[in-house]
Tab-separated table of C-alpha atoms in Angstrom:
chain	number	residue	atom	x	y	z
H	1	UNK	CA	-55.125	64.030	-20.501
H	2	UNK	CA	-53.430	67.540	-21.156
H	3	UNK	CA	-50.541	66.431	-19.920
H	4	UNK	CA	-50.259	63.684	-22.515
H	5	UNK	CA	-51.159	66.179	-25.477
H	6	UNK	CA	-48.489	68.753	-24.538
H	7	UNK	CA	-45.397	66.776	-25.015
H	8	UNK	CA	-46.884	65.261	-28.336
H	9	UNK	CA	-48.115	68.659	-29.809
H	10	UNK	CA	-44.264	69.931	-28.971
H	11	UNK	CA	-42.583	67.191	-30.549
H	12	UNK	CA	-45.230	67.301	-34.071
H	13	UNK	CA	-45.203	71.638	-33.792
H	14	UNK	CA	-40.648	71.167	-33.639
H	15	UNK	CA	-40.776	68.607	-36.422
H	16	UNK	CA	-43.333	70.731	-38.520
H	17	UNK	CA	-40.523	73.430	-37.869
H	18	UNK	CA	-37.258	71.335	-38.826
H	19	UNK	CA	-39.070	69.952	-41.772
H	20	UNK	CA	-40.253	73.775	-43.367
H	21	UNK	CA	-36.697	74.832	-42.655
H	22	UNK	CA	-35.270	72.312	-44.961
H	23	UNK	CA	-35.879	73.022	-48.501
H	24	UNK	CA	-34.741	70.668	-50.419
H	25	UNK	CA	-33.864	66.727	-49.630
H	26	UNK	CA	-29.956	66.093	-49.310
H	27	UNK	CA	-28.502	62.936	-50.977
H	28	UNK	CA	-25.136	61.697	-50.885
H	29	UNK	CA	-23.870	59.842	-53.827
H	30	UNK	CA	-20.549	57.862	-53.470
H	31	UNK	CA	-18.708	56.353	-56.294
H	32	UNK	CA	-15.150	56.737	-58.036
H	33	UNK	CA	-17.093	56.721	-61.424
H	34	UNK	CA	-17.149	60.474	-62.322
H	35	UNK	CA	-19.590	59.189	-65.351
H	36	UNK	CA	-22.056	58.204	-61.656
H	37	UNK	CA	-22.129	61.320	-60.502
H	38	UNK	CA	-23.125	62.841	-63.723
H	39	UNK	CA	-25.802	60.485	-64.875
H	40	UNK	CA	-27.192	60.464	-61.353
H	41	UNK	CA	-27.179	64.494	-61.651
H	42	UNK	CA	-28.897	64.732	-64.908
H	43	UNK	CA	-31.298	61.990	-64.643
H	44	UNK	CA	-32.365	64.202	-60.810
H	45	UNK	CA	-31.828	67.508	-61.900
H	46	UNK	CA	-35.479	68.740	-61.641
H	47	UNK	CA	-36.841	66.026	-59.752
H	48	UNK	CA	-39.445	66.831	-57.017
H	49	UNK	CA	-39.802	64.441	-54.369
H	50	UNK	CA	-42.145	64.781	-51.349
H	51	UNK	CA	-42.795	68.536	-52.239
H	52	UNK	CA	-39.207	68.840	-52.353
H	53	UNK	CA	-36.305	68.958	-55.118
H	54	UNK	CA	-33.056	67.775	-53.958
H	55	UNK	CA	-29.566	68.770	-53.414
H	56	UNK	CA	-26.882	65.916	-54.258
H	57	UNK	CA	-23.846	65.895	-52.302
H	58	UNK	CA	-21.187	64.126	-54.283
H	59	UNK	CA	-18.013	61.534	-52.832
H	60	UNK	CA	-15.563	59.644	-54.802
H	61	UNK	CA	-13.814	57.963	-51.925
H	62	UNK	CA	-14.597	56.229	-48.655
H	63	UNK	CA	-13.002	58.709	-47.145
H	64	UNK	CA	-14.512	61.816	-48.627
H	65	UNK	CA	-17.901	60.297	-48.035
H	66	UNK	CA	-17.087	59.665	-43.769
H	67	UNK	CA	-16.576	63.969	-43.688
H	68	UNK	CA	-19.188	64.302	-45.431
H	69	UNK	CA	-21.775	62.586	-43.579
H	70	UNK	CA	-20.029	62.844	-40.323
H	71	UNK	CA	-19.606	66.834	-40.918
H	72	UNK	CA	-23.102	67.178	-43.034
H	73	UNK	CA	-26.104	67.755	-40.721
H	74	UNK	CA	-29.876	66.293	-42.632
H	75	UNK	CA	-28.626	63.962	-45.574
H	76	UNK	CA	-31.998	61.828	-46.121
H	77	UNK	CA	-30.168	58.933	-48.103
H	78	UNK	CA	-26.648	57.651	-49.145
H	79	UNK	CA	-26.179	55.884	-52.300
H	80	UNK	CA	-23.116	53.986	-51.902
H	81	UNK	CA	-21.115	51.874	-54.131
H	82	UNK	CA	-21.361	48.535	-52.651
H	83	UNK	CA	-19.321	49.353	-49.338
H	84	UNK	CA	-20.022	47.666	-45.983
H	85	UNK	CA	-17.400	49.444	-44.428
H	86	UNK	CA	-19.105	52.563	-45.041
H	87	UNK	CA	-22.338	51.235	-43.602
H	88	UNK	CA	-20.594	49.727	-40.433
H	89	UNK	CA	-19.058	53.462	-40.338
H	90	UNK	CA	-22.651	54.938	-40.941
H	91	UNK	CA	-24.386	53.194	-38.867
H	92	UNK	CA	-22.185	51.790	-35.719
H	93	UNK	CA	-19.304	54.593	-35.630
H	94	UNK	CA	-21.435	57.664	-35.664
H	95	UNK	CA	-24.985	56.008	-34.798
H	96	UNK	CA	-26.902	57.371	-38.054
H	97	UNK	CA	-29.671	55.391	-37.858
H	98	UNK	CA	-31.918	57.877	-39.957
H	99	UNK	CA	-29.762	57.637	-42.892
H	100	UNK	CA	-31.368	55.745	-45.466
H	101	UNK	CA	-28.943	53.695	-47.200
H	102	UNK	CA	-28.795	52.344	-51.415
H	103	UNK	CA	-26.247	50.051	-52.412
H	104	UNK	CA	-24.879	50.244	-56.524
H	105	UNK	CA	-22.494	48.280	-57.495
H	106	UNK	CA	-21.160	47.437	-61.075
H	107	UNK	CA	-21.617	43.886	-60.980
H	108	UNK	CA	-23.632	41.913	-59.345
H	109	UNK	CA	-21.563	39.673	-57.595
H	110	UNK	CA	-21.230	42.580	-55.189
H	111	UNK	CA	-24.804	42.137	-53.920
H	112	UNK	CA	-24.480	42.063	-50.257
H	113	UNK	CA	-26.016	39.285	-48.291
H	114	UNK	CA	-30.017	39.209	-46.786
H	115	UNK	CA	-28.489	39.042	-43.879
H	116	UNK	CA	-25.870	42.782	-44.536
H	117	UNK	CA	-29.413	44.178	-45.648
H	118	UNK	CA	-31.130	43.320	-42.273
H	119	UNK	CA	-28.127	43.843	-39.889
H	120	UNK	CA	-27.096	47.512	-41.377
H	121	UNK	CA	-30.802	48.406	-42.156
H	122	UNK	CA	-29.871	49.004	-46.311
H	123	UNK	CA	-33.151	50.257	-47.781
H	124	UNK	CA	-32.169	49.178	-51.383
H	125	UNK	CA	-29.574	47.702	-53.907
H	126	UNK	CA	-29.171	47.982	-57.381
H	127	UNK	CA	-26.612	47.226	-60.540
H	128	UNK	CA	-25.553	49.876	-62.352
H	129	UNK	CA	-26.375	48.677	-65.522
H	130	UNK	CA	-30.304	48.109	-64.384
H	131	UNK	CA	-30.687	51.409	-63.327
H	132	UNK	CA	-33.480	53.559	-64.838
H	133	UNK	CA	-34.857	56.707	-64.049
H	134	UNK	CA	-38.008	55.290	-62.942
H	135	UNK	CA	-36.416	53.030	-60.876
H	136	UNK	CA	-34.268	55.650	-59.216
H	137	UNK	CA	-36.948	57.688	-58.969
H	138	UNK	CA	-39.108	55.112	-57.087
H	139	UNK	CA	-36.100	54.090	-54.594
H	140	UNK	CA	-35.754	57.868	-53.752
H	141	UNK	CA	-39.128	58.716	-53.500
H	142	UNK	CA	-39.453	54.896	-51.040
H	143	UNK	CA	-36.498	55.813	-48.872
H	144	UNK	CA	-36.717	59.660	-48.405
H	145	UNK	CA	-40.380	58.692	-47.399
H	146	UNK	CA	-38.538	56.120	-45.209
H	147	UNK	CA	-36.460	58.918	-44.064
H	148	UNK	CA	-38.731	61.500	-43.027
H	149	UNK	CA	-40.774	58.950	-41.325
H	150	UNK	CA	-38.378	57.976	-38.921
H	151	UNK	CA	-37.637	61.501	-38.596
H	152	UNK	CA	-41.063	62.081	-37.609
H	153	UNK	CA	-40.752	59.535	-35.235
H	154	UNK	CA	-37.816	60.038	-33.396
H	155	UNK	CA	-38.878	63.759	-32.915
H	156	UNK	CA	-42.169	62.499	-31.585
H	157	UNK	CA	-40.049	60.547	-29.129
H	158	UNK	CA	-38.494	63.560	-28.180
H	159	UNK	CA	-41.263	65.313	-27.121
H	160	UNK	CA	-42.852	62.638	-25.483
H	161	UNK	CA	-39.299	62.404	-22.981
H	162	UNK	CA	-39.173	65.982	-22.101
């Protein structure tokens, strides 16, 4: 029976550990829109989520956003503007399962299929001109709780293979 408690009290003392070094939550926001970036900014600027505020990371091309989150260790979620290419890169290219993703898109003709949702595991989608704060607010708070779950888990996995 000890031997079963080690490995799980290793894995939930290193998470504890990872988890109080990060201080804030990091989200990536992608979209050409400059005007995106800065609503987005303003209307998050002192939120708190989880105990913790955040710290936006900001992309205005496909391109910019694959350094980012290939080069940028802990980003909790990516809101991207309706790109599947991004969430094939995301997801089967580097294997960033973690990553909880939020489509935007300007129109909603963009919507991405049930079946895009399910296959790249997309958390959320939502038109720009919808948007609120309290419905950003609530898809942050439901996929950074996502996030750190599956966090959570996977370190708990960890521990239990060594």
């Amino acid at each position: 029976m000890n031997q079963i408690k080690e490995p799980t009290t290793f894995a939930e003392e290193a998470y504890c550990a990872i988890q109080a070094a990060l201080t804030k939550w990091r989200v990536l926001l992608v979209d050409d829109d400059e005007k995106i970036h800065v609503s987005l900014a303003i209307a998050l600027e002192n939120a708190t989520i989880l105990g913790r505020s955040l710290e936006l990371l900001h992309a205005y091309s496909t391109e910019h956003a694959q350094n980012i989150i290939r080069d940028e260790a802990g980003i909790a979620v990516a809101f991207l503007d309706a790109d599947l290419d991004l969430v094939c890169y995301i997801r089967e290219e580097l294997g960033q399962l973690d990553v909880r993703i939020i489509l935007h898109a300007s129109q909603s003709e963009y919507m991405p299929t049930s079946a895009s949702i399910q296959d790249y595991d997309i958390n959320d989608y939502w038109a720009k001109a919808e948007l609120t704060s309290i419905k950003l607010y609530v898809m942050l708070t439901t996929a950074i709780r996502s996030y750190a779950q599956l966090c959570a888990i996977n370190t708990h996995r960890q521990g239990l293979d060594m």
